[in-house]
XYZ file of N, CA and C in Angstrom:
675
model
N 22.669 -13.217 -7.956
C 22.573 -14.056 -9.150
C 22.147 -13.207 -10.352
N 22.797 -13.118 -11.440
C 22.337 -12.608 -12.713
C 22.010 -13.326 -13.296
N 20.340 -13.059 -13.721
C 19.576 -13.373 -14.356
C 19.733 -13.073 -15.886
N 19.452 -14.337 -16.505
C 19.786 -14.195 -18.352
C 19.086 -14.860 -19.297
N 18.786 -14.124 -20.345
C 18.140 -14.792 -21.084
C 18.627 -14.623 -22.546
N 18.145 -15.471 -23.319
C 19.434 -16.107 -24.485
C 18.259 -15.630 -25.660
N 19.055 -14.957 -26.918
C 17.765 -14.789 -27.738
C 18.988 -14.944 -29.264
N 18.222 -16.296 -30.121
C 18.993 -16.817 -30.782
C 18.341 -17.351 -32.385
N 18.383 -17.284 -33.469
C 17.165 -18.256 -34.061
C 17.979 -19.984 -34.101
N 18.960 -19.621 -33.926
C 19.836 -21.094 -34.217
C 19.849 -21.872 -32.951
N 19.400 -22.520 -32.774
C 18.684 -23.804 -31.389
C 20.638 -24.008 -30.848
N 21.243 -24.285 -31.775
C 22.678 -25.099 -31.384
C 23.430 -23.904 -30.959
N 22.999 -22.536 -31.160
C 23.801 -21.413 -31.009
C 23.504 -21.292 -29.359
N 22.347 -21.119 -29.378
C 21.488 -20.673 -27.541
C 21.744 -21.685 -27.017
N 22.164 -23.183 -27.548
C 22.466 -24.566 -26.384
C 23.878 -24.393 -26.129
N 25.041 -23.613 -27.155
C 26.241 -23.357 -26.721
C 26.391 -22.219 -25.874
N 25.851 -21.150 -26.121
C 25.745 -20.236 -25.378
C 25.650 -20.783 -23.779
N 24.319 -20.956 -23.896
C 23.792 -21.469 -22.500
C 24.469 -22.690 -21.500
N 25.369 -23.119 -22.727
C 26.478 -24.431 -21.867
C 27.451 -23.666 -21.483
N 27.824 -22.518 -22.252
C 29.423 -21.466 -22.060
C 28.861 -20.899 -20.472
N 27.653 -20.519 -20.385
C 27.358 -19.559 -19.041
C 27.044 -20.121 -17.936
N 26.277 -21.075 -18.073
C 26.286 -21.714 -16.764
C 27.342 -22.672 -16.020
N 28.421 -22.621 -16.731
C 29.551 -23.056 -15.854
C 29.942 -22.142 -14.965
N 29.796 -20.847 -15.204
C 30.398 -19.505 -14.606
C 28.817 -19.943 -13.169
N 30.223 -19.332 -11.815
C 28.883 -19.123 -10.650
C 28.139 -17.497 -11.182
N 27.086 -17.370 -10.528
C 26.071 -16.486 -10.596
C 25.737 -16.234 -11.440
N 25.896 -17.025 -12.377
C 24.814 -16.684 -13.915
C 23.654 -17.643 -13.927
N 22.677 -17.413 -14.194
C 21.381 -17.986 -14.420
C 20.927 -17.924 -15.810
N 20.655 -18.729 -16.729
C 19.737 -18.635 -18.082
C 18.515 -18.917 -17.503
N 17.659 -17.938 -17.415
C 16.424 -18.210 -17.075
C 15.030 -18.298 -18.245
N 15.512 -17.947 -19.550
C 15.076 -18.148 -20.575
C 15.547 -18.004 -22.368
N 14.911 -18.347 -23.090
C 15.550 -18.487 -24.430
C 14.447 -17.916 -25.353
N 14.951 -17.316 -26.197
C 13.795 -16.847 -27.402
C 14.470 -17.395 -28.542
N 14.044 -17.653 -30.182
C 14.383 -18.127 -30.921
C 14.186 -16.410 -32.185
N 13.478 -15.466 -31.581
C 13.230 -14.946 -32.350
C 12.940 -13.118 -32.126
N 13.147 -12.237 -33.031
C 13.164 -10.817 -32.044
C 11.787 -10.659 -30.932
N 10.452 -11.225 -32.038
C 8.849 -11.218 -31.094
C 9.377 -12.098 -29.990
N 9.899 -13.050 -30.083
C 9.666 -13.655 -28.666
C 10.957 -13.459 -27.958
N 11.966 -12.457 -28.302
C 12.791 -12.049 -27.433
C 12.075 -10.938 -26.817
N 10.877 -10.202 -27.265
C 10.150 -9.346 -26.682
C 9.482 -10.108 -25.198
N 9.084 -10.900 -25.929
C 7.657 -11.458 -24.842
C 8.468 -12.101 -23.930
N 9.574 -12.379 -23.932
C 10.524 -13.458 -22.595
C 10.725 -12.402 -22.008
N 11.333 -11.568 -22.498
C 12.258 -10.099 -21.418
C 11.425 -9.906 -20.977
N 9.694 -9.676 -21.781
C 9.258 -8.372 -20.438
C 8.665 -9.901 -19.632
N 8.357 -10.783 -20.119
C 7.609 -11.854 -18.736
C 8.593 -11.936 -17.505
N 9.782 -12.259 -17.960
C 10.447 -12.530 -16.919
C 11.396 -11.836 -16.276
N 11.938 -10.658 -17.076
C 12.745 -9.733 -16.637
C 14.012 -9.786 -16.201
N 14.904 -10.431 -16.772
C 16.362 -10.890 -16.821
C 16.840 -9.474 -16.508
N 18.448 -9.632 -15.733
C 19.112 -8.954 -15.683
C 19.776 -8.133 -17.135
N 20.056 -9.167 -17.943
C 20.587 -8.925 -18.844
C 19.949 -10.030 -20.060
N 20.009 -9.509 -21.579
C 19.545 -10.387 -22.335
C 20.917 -10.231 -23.359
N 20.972 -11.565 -24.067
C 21.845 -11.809 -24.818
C 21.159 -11.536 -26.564
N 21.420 -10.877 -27.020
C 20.723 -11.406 -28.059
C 21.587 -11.196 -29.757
N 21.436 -12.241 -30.399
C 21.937 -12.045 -31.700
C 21.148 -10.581 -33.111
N 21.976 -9.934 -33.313
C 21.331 -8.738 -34.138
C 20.173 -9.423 -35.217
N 21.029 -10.259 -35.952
C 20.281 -10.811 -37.010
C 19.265 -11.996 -36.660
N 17.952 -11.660 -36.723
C 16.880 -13.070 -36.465
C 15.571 -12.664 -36.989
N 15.021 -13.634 -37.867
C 13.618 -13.902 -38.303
C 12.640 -12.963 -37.960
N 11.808 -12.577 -38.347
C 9.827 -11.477 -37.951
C 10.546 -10.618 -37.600
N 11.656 -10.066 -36.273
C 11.726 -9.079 -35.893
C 12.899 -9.220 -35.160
N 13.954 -8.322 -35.928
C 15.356 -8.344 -35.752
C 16.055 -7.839 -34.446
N 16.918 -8.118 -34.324
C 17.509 -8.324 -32.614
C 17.848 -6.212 -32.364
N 18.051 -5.536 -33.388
C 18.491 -4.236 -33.432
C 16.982 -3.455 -33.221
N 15.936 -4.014 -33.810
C 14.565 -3.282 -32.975
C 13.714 -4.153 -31.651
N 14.328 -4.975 -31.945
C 13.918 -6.038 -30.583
C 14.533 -4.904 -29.526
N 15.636 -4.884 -29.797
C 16.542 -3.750 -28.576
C 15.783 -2.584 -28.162
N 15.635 -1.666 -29.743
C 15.085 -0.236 -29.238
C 13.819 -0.488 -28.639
N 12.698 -1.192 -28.640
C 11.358 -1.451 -28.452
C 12.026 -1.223 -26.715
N 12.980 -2.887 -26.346
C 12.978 -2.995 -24.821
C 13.589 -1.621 -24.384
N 14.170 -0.899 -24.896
C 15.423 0.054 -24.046
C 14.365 1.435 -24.145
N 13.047 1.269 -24.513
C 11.990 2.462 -24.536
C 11.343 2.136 -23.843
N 11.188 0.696 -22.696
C 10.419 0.285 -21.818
C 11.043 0.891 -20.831
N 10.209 1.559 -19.506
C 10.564 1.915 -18.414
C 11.808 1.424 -17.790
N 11.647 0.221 -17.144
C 12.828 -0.812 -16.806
C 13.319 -1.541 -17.532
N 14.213 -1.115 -18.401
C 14.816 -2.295 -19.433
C 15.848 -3.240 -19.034
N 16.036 -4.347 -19.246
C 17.272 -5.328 -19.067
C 18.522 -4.586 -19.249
N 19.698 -5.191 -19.453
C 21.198 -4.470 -20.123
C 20.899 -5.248 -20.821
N 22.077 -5.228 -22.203
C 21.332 -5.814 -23.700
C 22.595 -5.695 -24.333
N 23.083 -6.805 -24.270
C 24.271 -7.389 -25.349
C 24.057 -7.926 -26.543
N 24.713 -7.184 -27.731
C 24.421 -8.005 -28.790
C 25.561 -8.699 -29.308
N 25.077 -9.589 -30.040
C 25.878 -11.087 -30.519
C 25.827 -10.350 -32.277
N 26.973 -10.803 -32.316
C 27.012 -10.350 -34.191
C 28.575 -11.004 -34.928
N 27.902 -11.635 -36.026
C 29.034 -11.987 -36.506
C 30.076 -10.900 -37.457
N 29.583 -9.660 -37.692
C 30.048 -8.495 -37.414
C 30.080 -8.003 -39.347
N 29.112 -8.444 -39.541
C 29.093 -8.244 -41.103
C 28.088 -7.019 -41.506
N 27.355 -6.115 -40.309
C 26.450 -5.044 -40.943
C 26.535 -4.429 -40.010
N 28.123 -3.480 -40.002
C 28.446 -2.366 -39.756
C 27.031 -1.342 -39.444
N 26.077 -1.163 -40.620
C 25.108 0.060 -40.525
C 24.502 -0.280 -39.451
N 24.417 -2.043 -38.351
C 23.166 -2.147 -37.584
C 24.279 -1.912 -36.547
N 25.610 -1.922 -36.680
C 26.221 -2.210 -35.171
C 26.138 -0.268 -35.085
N 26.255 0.361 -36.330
C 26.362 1.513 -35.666
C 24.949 2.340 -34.905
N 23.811 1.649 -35.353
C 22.593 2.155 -35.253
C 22.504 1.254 -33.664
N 23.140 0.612 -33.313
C 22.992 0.043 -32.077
C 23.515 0.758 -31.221
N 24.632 1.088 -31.154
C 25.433 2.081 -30.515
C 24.694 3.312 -30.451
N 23.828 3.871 -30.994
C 23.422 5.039 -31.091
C 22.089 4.607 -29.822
N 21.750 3.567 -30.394
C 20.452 2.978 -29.736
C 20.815 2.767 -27.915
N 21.852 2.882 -27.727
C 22.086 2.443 -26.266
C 22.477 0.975 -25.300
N 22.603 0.025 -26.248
C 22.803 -1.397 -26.153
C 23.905 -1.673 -25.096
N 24.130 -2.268 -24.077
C 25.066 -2.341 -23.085
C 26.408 -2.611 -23.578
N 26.082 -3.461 -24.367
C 27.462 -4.373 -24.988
C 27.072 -5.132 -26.726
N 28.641 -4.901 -27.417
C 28.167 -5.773 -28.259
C 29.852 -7.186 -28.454
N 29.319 -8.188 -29.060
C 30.356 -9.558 -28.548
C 29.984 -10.070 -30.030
N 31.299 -10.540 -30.472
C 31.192 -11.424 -31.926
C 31.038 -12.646 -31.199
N 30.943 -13.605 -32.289
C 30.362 -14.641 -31.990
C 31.313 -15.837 -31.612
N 32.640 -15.434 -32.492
C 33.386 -16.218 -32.685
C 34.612 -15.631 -31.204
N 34.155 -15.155 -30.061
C 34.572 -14.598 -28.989
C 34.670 -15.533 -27.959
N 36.218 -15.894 -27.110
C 36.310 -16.649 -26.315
C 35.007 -17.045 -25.537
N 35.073 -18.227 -25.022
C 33.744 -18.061 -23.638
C 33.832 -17.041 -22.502
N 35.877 -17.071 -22.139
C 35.237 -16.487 -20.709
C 35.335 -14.992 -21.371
N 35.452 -14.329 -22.514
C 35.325 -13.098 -22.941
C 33.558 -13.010 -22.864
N 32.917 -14.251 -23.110
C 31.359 -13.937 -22.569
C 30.772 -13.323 -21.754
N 31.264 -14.353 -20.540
C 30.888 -14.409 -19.384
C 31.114 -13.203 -18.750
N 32.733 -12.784 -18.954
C 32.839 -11.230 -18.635
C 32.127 -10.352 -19.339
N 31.464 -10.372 -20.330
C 30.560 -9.331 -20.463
C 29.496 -9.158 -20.221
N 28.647 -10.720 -19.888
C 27.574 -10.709 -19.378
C 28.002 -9.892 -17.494
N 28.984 -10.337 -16.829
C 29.219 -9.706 -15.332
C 29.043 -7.847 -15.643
N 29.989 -7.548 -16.679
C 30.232 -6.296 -16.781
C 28.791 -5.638 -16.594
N 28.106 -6.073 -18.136
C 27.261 -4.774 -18.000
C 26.066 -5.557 -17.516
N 26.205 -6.603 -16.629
C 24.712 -6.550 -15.423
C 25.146 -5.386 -14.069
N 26.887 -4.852 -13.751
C 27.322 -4.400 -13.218
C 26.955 -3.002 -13.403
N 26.576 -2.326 -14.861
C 26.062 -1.074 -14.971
C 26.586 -0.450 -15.977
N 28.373 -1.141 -16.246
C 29.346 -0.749 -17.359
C 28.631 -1.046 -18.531
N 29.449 -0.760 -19.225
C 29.379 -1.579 -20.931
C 30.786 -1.813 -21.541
N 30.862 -2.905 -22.772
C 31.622 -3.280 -22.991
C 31.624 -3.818 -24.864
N 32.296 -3.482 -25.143
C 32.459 -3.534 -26.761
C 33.685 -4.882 -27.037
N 33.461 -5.760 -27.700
C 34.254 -6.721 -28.218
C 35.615 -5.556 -28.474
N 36.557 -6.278 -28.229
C 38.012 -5.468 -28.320
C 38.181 -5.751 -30.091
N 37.872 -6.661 -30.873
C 38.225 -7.341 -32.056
C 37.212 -6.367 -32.711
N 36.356 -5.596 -32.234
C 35.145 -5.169 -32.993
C 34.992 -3.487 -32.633
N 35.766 -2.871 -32.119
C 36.076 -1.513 -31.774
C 36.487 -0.879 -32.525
N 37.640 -1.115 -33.282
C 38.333 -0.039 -34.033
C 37.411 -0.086 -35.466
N 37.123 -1.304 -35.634
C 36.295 -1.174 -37.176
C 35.153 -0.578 -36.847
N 34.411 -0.938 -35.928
C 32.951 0.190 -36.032
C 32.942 1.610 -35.565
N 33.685 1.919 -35.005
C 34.255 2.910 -34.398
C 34.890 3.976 -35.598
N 35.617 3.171 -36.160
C 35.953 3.931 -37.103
C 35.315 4.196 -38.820
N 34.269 3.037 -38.757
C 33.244 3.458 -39.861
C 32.673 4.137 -39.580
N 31.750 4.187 -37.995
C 30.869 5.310 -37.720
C 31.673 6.629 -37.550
N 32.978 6.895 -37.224
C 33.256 8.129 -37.094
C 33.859 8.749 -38.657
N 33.749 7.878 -39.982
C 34.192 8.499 -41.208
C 32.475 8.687 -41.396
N 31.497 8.937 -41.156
C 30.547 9.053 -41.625
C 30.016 10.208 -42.006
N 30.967 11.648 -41.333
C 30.996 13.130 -41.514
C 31.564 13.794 -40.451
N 31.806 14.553 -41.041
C 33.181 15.394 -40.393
C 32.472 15.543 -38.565
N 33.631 15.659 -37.624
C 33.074 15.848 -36.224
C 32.890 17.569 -36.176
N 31.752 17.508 -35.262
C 31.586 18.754 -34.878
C 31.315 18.905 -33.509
N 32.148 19.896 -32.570
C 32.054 19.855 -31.417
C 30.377 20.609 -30.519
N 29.570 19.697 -30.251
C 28.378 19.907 -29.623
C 28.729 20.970 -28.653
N 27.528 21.885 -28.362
C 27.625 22.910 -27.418
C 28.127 22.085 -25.799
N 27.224 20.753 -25.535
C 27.225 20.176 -24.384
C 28.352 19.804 -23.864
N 29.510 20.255 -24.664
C 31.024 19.670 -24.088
C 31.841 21.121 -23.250
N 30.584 22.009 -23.348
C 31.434 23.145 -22.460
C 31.135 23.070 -21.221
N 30.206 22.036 -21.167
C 29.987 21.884 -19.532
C 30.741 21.053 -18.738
N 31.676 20.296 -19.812
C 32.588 19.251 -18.902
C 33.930 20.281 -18.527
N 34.566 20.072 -17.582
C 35.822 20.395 -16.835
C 36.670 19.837 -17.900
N 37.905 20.320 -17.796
C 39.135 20.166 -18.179
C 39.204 18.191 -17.882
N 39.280 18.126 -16.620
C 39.442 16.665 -16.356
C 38.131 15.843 -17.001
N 37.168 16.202 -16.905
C 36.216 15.194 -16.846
C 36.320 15.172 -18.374
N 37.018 16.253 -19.105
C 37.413 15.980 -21.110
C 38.225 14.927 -21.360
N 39.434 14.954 -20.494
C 40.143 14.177 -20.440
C 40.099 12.489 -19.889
N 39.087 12.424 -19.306
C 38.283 11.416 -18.742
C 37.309 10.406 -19.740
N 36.779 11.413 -20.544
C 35.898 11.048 -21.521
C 37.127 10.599 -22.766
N 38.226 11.627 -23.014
C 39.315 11.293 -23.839
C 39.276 9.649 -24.187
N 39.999 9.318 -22.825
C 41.004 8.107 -22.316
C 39.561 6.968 -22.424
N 38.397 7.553 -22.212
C 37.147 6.164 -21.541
C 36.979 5.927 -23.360
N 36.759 6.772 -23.986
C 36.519 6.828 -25.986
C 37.618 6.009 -26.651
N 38.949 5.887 -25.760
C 40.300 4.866 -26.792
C 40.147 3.727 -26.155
N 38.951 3.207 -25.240
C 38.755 1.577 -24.267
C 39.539 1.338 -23.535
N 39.843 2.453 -22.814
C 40.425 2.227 -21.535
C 39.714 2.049 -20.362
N 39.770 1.418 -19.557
C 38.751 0.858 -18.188
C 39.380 2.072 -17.051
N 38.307 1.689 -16.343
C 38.675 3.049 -15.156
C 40.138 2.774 -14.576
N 40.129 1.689 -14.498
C 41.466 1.219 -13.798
C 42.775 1.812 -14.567
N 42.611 1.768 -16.047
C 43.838 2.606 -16.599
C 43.550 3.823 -16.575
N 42.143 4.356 -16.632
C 42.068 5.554 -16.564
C 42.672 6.437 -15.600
N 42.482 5.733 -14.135
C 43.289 5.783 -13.240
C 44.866 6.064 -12.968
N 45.330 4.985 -13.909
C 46.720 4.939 -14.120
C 47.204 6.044 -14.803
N 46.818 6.672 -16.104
C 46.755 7.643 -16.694
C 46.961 8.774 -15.937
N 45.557 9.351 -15.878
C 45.376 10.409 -15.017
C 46.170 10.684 -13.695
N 46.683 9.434 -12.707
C 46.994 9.334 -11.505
C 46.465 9.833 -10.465
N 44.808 9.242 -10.850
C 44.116 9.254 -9.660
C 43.242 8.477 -9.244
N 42.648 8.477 -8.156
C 41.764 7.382 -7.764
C 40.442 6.228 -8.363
N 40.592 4.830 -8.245
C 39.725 4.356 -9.541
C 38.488 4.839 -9.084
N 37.794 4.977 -7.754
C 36.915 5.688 -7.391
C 36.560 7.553 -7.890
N 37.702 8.201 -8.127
C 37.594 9.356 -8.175
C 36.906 9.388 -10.300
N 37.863 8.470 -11.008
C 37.066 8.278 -12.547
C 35.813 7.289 -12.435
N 35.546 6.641 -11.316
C 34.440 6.490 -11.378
C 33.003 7.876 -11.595
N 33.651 8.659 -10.329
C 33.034 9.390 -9.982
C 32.554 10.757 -11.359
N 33.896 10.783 -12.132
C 34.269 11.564 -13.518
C 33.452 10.867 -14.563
N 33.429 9.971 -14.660
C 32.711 9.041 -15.546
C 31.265 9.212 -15.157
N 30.962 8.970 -14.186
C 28.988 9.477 -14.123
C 28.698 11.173 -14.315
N 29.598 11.776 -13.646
C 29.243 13.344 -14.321
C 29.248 13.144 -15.776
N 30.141 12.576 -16.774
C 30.444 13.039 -18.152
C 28.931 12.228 -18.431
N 28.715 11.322 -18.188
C 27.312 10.591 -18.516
C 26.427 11.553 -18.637
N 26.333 12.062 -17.192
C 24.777 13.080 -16.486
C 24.514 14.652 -17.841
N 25.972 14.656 -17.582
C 26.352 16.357 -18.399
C 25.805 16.037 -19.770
N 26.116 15.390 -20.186
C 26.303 15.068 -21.546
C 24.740 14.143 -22.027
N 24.153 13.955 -20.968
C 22.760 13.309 -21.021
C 23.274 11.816 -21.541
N 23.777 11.458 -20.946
C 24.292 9.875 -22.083
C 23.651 8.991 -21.440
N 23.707 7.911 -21.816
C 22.865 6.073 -21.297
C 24.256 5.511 -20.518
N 25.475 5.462 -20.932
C 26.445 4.767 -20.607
C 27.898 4.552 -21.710
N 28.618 4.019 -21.193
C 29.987 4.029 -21.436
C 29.925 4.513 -23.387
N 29.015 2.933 -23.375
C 28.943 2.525 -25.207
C 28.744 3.949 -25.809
N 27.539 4.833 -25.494
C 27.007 5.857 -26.070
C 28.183 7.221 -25.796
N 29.065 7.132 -24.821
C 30.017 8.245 -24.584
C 31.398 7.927 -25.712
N 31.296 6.718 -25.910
C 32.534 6.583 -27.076
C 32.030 6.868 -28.585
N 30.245 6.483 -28.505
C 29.853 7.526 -29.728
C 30.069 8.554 -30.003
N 29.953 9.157 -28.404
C 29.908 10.880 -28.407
C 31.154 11.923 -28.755
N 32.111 11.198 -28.421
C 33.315 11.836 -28.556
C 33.844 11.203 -30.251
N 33.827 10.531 -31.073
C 34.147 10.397 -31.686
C 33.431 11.245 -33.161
N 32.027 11.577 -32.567
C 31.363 11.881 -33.342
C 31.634 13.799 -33.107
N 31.778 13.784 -32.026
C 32.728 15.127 -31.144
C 33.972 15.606 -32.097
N 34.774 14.371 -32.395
C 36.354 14.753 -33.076
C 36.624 14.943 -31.697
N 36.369 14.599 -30.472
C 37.670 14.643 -29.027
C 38.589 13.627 -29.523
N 38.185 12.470 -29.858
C 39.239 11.479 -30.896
C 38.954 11.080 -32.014
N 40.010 10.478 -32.630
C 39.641 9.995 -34.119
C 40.494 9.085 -34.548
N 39.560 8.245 -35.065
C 39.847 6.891 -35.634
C 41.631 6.832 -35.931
N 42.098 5.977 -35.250
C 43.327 5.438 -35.404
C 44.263 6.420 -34.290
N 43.940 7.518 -33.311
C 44.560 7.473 -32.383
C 45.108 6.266 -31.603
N 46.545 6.300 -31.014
C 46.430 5.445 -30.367
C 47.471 5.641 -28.606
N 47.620 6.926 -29.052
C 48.879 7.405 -28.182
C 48.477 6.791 -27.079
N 49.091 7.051 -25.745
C 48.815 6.873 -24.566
C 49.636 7.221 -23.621
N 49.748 9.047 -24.306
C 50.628 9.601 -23.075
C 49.250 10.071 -22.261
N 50.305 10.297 -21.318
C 49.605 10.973 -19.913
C 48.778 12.724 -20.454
N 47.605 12.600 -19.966
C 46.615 13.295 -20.199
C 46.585 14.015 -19.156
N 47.214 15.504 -19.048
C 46.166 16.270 -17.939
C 46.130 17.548 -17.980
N 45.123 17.987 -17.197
C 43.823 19.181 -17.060
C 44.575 20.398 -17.178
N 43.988 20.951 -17.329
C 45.099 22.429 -17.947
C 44.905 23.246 -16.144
């Protein structure tokens, strides 16, 4: 059962929310905050799998509500809700490590799948909300290739390539033509190597890298020299 908790200032927002998720089996709302302080004090009392929370809210905003929990030992996964109007917080989120971020105006079961995803370990970026933040944060100054990318292999570059344009392992798979287990396996080295948190923070990395850039979109076959 994944455990969830809803962090909202709008009462009618967290009662829709919370009606969208519990139709889905194995989701649990096990609590609600109205506000970033008391999205603090619910997470750590009760310790949800995952917390939902909207960026923008009252005393203490959902973007340091985040960094506070994700500097706690055991942190939740941590989706943010945004109606997608302050670019500077979605990019400072991304930097911050946030599991997932979801507009608001986003199907239900596009929810629900993101709440499964990243209680699963993944992360997951609104598809409607990728190319624009993605590509504001990567016009922000020229890329420069970090020393830490000489430690990846030929494949595991190409791995990181294909995972940076939102491709799921499963196409990655397809791509590459190899096992979804084997880019699983490519995907936690590029993490480890590269010191990363997860998926979200590796599509920072490469973009901010220049491995891609805003408005690629090819999708030929990629492989290792």
């Amino acid at each position: 059962m994944i455990r969830l908790v809803i962090a909202d200032d709008q009462a009618m927002i967290r009662a829709g929310l919370r009606m969208v998720v519990e139709t889905a089996p194995g989701i649990e709302v096990v609590g609600e905050a109205a506000d970033g302080e008391e999205a603090l004090a619910v997470t750590r009392r009760l310790r949800p799998d995952v917390l939902l929370m909207d960026i923008a809210m009252p005393h203490l905003g959902g973007l340091d509500a985040a960094r506070r929990l994700l500097a706690d030992p055991h942190p939740p996964k941590i989706i943010m809700l945004t109606t997608f109007d302050t670019d500077d917080n979605l990019r400072a989120s991304l930097r911050a490590g946030v599991n997932g971020f979801l507009l608001k105006t986003s199907p239900p079961e596009q929810l629900i799948e993101a709440v499964r995803v990243v209680a699963s370990g993944d992360a997951l970026i609104d598809p409607a909300a990728t190319t624009r933040v993605i590509a504001s944060f990567a016009a922000l100054h020229e890329p420069a290739a970090p020393p830490e990318l000489a430690a990846l292999t030929q494949r595991e570059l190409a791995v990181l390539r294909l995972l940076a344009r939102g491709l799921s392992n499963l196409e990655i798979s397809g791509e590459l033509e190899i096992g979804e287990a084997t880019v699983r396996t490519h995907v936690a080295r590029v993490l480890r190597k590269l010191d990363l948190r997860d998926r979200t923070q590796a599509v920072v990395f490469a973009y901010e890298a220049g491995i891609v850039r805003a408005g690629q979109r090819d999708r030929r076959r990629e492989r290792p020299c």
